[in-house]
Every structure is written in C-alpha cells, then in structure tokens.
Short mmCIF file of N, CA and C in Angstrom, two decimals:
data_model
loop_
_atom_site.label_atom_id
_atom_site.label_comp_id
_atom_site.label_asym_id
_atom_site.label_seq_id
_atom_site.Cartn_x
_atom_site.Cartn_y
_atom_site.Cartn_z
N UNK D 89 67.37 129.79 130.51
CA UNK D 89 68.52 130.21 129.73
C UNK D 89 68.13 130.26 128.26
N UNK D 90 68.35 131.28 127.71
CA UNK D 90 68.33 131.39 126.09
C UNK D 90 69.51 131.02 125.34
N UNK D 91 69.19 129.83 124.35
CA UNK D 91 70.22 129.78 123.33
C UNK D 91 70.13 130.91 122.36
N UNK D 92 71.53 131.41 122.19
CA UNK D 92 71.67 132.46 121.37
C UNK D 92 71.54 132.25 119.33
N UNK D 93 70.57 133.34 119.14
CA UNK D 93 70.20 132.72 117.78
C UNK D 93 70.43 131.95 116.62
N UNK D 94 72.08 132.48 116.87
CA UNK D 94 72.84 131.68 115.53
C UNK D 94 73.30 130.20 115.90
N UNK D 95 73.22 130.00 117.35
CA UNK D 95 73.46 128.72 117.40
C UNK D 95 72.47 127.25 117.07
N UNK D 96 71.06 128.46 116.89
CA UNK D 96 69.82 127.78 116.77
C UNK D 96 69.89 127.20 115.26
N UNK D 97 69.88 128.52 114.91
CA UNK D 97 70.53 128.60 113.16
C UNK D 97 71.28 127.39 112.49
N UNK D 98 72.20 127.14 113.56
CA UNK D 98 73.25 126.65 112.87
C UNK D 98 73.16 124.61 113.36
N UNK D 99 72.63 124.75 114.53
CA UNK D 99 71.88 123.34 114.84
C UNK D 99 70.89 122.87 113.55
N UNK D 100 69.81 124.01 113.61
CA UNK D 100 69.22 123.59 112.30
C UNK D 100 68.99 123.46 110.99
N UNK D 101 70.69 123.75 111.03
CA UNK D 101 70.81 123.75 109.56
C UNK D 101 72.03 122.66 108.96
N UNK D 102 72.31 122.56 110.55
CA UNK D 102 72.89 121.01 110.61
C UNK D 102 72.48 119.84 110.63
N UNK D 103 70.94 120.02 110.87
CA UNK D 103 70.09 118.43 111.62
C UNK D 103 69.43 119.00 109.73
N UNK D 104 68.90 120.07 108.98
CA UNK D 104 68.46 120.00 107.78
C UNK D 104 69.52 118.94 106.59
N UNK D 105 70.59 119.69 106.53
CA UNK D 105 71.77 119.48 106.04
C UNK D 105 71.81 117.67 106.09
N UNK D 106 71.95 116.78 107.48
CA UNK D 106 71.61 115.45 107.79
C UNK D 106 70.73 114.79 107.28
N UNK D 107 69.63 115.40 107.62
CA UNK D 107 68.46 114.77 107.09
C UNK D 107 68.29 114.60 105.41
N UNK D 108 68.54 115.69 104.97
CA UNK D 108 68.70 115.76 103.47
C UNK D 108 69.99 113.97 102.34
N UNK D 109 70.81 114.64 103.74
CA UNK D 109 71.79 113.11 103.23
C UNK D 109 71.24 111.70 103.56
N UNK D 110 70.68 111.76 104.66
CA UNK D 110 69.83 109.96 105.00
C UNK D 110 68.60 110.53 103.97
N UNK D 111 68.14 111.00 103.30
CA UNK D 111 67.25 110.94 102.39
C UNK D 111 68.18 110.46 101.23
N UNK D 112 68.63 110.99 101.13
CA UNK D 112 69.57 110.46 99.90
C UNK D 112 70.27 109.29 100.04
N UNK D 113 70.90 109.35 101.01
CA UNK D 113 71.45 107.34 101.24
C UNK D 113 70.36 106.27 100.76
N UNK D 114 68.91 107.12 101.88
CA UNK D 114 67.71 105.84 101.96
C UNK D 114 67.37 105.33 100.21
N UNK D 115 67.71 106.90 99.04
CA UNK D 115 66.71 107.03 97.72
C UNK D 115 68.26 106.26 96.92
N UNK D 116 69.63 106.57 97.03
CA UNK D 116 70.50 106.02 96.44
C UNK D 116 71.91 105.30 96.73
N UNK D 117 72.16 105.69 97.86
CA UNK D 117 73.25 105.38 98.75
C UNK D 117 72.83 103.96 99.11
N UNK D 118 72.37 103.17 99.41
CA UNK D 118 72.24 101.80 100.04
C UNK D 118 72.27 101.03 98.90
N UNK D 119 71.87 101.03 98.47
CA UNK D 119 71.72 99.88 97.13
C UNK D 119 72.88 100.51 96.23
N UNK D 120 73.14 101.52 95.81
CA UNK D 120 74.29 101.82 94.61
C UNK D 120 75.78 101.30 95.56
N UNK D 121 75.65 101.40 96.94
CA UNK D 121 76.82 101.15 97.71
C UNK D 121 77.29 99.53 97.88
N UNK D 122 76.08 99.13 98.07
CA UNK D 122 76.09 97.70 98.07
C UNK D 122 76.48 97.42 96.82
N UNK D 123 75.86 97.44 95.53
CA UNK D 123 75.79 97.23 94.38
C UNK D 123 77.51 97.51 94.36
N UNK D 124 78.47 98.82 94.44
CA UNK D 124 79.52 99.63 94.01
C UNK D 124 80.11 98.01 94.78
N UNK D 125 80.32 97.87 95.73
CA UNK D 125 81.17 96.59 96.61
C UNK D 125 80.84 95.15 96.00
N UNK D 126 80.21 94.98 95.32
CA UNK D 126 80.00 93.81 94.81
C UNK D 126 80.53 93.81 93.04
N UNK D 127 81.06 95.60 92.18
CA UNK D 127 81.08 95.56 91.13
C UNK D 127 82.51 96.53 91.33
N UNK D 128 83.70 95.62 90.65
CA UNK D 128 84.59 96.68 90.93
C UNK D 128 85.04 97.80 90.06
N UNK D 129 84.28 97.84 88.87
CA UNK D 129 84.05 98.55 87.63
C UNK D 129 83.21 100.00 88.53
N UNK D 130 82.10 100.09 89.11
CA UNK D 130 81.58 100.44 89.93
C UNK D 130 82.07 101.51 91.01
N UNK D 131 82.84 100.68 91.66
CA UNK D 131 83.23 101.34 93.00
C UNK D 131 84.22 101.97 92.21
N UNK D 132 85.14 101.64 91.35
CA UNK D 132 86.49 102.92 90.99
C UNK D 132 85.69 104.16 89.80
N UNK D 133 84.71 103.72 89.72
CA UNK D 133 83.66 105.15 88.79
C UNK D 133 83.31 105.81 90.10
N UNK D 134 82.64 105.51 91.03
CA UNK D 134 82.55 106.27 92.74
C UNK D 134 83.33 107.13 92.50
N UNK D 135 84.56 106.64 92.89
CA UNK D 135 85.70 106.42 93.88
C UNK D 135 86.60 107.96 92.93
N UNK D 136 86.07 107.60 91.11
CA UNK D 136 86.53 109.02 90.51
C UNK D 136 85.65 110.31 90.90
N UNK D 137 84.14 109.99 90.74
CA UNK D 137 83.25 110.96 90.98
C UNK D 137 83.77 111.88 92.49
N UNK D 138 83.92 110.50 93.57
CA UNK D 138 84.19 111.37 94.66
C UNK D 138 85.35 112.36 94.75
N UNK D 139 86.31 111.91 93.99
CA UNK D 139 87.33 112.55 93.94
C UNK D 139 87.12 114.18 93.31
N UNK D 140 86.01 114.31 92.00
CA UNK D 140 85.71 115.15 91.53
C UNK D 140 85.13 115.94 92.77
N UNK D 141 84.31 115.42 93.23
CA UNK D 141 83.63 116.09 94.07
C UNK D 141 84.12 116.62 95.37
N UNK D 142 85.29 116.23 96.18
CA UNK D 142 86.23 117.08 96.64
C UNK D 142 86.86 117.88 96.24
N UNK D 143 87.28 117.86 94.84
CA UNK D 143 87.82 118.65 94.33
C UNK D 143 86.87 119.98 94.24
N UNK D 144 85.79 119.58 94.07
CA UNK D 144 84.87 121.00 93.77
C UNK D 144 84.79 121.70 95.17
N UNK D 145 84.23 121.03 96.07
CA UNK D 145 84.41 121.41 97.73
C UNK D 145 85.60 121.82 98.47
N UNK D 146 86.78 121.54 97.26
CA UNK D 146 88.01 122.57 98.03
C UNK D 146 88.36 121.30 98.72
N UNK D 147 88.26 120.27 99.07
CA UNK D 147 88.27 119.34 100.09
C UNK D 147 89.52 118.93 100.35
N UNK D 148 90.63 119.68 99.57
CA UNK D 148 92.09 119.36 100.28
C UNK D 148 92.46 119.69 101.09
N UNK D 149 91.82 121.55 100.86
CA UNK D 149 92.11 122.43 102.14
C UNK D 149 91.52 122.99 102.95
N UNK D 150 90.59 121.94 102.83
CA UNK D 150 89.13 122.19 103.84
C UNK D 150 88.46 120.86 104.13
N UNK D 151 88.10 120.79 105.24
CA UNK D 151 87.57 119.60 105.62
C UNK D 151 86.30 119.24 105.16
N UNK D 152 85.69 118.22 104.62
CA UNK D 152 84.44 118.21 103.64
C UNK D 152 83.28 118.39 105.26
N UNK D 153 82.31 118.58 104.76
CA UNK D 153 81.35 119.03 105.96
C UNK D 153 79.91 118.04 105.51
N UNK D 154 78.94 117.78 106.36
CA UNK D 154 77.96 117.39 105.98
C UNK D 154 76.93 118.56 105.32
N UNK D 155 77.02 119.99 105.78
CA UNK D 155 76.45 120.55 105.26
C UNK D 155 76.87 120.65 103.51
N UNK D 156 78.19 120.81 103.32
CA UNK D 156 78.65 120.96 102.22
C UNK D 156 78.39 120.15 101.01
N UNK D 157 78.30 118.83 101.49
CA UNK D 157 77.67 117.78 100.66
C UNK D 157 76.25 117.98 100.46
N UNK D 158 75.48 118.10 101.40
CA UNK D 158 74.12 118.30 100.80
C UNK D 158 73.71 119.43 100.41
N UNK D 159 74.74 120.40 100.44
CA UNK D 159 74.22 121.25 99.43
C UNK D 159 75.03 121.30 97.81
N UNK D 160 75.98 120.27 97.97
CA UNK D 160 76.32 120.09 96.77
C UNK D 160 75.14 118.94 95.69
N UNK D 161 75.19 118.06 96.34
CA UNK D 161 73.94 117.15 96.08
C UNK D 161 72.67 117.98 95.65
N UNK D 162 72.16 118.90 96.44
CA UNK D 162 71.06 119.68 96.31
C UNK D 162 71.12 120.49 94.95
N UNK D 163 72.45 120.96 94.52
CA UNK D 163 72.60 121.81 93.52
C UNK D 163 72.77 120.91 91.99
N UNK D 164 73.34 119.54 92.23
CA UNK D 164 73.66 118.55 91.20
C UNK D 164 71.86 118.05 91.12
N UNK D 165 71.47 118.20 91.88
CA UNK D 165 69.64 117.81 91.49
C UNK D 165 69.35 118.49 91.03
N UNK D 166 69.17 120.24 91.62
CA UNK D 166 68.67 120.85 90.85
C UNK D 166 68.90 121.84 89.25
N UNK D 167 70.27 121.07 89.64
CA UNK D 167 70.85 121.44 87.76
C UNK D 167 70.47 120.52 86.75
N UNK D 168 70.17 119.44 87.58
CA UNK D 168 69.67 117.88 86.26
C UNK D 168 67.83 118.15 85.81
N UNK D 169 67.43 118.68 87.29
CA UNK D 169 65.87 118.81 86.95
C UNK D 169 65.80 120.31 85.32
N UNK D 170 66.94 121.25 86.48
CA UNK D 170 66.55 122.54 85.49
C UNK D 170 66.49 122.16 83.75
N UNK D 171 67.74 120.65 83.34
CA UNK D 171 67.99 120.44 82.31
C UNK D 171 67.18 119.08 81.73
N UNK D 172 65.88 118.77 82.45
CA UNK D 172 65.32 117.82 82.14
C UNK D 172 64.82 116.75 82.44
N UNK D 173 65.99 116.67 83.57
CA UNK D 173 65.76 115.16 83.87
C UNK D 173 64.70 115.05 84.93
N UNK D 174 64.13 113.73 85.14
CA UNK D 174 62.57 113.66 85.91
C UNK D 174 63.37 112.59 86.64
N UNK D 175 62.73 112.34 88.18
CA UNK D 175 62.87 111.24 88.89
C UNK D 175 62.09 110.31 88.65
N UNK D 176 62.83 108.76 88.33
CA UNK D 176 62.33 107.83 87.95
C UNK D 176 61.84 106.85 88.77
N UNK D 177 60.75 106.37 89.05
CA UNK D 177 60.06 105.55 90.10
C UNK D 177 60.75 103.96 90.01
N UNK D 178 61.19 104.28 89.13
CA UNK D 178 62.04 102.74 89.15
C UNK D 178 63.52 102.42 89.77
N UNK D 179 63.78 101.44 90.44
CA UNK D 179 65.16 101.50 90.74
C UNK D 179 66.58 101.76 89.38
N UNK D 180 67.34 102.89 90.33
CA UNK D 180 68.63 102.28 89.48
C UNK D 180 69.27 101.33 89.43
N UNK D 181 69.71 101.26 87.60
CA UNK D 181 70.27 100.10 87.30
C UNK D 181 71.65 100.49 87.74
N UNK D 182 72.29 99.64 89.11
CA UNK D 182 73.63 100.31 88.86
C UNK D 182 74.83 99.28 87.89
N UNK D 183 74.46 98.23 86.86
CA UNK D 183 75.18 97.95 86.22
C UNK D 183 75.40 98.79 85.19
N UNK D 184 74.86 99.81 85.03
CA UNK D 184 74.87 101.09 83.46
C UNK D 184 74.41 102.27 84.27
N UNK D 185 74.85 102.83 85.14
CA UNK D 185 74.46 104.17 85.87
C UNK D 185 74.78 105.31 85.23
N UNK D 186 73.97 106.39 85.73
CA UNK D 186 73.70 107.49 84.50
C UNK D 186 74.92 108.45 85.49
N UNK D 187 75.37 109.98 84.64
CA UNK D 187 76.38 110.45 85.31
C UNK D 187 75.70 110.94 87.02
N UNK D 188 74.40 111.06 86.54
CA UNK D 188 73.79 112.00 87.95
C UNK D 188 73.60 111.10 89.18
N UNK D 189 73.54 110.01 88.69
CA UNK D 189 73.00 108.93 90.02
C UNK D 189 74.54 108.52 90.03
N UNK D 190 75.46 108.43 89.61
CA UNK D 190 76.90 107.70 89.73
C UNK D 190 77.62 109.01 90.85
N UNK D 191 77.32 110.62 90.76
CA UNK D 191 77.95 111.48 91.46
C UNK D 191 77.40 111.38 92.43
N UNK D 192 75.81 111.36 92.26
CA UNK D 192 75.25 111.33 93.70
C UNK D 192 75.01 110.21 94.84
N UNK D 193 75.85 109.20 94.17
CA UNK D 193 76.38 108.07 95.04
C UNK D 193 77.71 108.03 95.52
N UNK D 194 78.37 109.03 94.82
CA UNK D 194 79.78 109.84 95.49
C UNK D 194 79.99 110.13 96.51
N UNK D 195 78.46 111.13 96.16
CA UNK D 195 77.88 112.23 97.88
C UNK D 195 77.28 111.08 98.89
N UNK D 196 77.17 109.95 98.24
CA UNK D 196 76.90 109.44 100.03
C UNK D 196 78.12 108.82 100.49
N UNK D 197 78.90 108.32 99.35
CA UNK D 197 80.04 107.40 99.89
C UNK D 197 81.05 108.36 100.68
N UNK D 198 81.14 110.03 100.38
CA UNK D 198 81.78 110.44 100.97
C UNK D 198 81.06 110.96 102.25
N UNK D 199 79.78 110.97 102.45
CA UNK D 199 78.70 111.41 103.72
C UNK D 199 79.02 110.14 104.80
N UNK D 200 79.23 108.99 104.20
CA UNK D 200 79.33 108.10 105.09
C UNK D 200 80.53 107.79 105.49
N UNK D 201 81.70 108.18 105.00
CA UNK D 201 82.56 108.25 105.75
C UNK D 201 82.93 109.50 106.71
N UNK D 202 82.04 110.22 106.50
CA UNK D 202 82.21 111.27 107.62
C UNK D 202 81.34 111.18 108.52
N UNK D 203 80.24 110.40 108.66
CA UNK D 203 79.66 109.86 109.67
C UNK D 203 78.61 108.78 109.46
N UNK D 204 79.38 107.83 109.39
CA UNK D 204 79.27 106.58 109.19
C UNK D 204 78.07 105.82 110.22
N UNK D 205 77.58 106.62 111.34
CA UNK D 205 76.85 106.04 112.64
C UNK D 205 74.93 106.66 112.15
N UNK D 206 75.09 107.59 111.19
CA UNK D 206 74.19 108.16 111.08
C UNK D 206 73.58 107.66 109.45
N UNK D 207 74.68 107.92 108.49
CA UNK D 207 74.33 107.72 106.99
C UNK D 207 74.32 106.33 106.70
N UNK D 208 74.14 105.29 107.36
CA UNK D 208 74.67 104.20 107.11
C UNK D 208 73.71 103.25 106.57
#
C-alpha cells in the first residue's frame, strides 16, 4: 500500500516541527521553566510573552499547533541572529533574562502544554 504524498509531507513536517521544539526545551525550556516556578517575577514575564505570542499566532481563533510554534521560534531566532545576536555557550541567567530567551521560553511553556508527554 502507498501512503499518499502529502500525508508523508505532512508527518514530516510534523515529527520536523517536534523535534525542533525538544531542541529548544533541551537548549531553554528546562532550566528557564524550572527557574520561571521557583521565581514569580519570572513566570508572570512568561506568562506576558506567551500571551504575546498567541496573540501573534491568532491563537484565539485558532488552535496553537506545534508546527506553528516552531516556526514562530524559528523566525524569533532568525530575526535576533539577522540583528546580531550570537548564541552564547554559557547558560542563561534567568534572574535578568534578555527579551529573546524570555519569548523563547514562552514557546516552550506554551509547546508543553500542548503536549506535555513529549516537550517535557
């Protein structure tokens, strides 16, 4: 039996889409999350970002998607690189977090509540 192309398409651009977010949990999501629950200054800076960030995704009247997040994530990287910024081999500080690592800990807090078994 042949799977028909777009479904191939669309598997793998779902398991890309995934993978891209547990990369991102593993590089900022685990520790800024932990860190956000232990700082409540923290978690309500999230908690605005995420809000921004539904807002950009339409996410009232549309259900947020995993693809949607990592390609929002993908585009908030590559607008920080286009404007300068370099990845730093050092951990973030999340007691003074910068705007790009504070949104893109948004994108996992809201990745993990949409599938919490996988991004976790």
């Amino acid at each position: 039996m042949r799977v028909p192309n777009n479904r191939v398409a669309t598997r793998s651009a779902a398991g890309s889409a995934r993978s891209a977010l547990i990369a991102l949990t593993a590089s900022v999501g685990t520790a800024g999350l932990a860190a956000a629950a232990a700082r409540p200054g923290l978690l309500a800076l999230v908690d605005q970002h995420a809000a921004a960030v539904r807002d950009s995704l339409d996410g009232d009247r549309r259900p947020l998607t995993v693809a949607a997040l990592a390609g929002y994530a993908e585009g908030v990287r590559a607008a920080a690189i286009e404007h300068g910024w370099q990845p730093s081999g050092e951990p973030t500080d999340w007691s003074a977090p910068d705007w790009l690592h504070t949104r893109l800990l948004a994108v996992c807090a809201l990745a993990r509540a949409l599938d919490p078994r996988h991004l976790a």
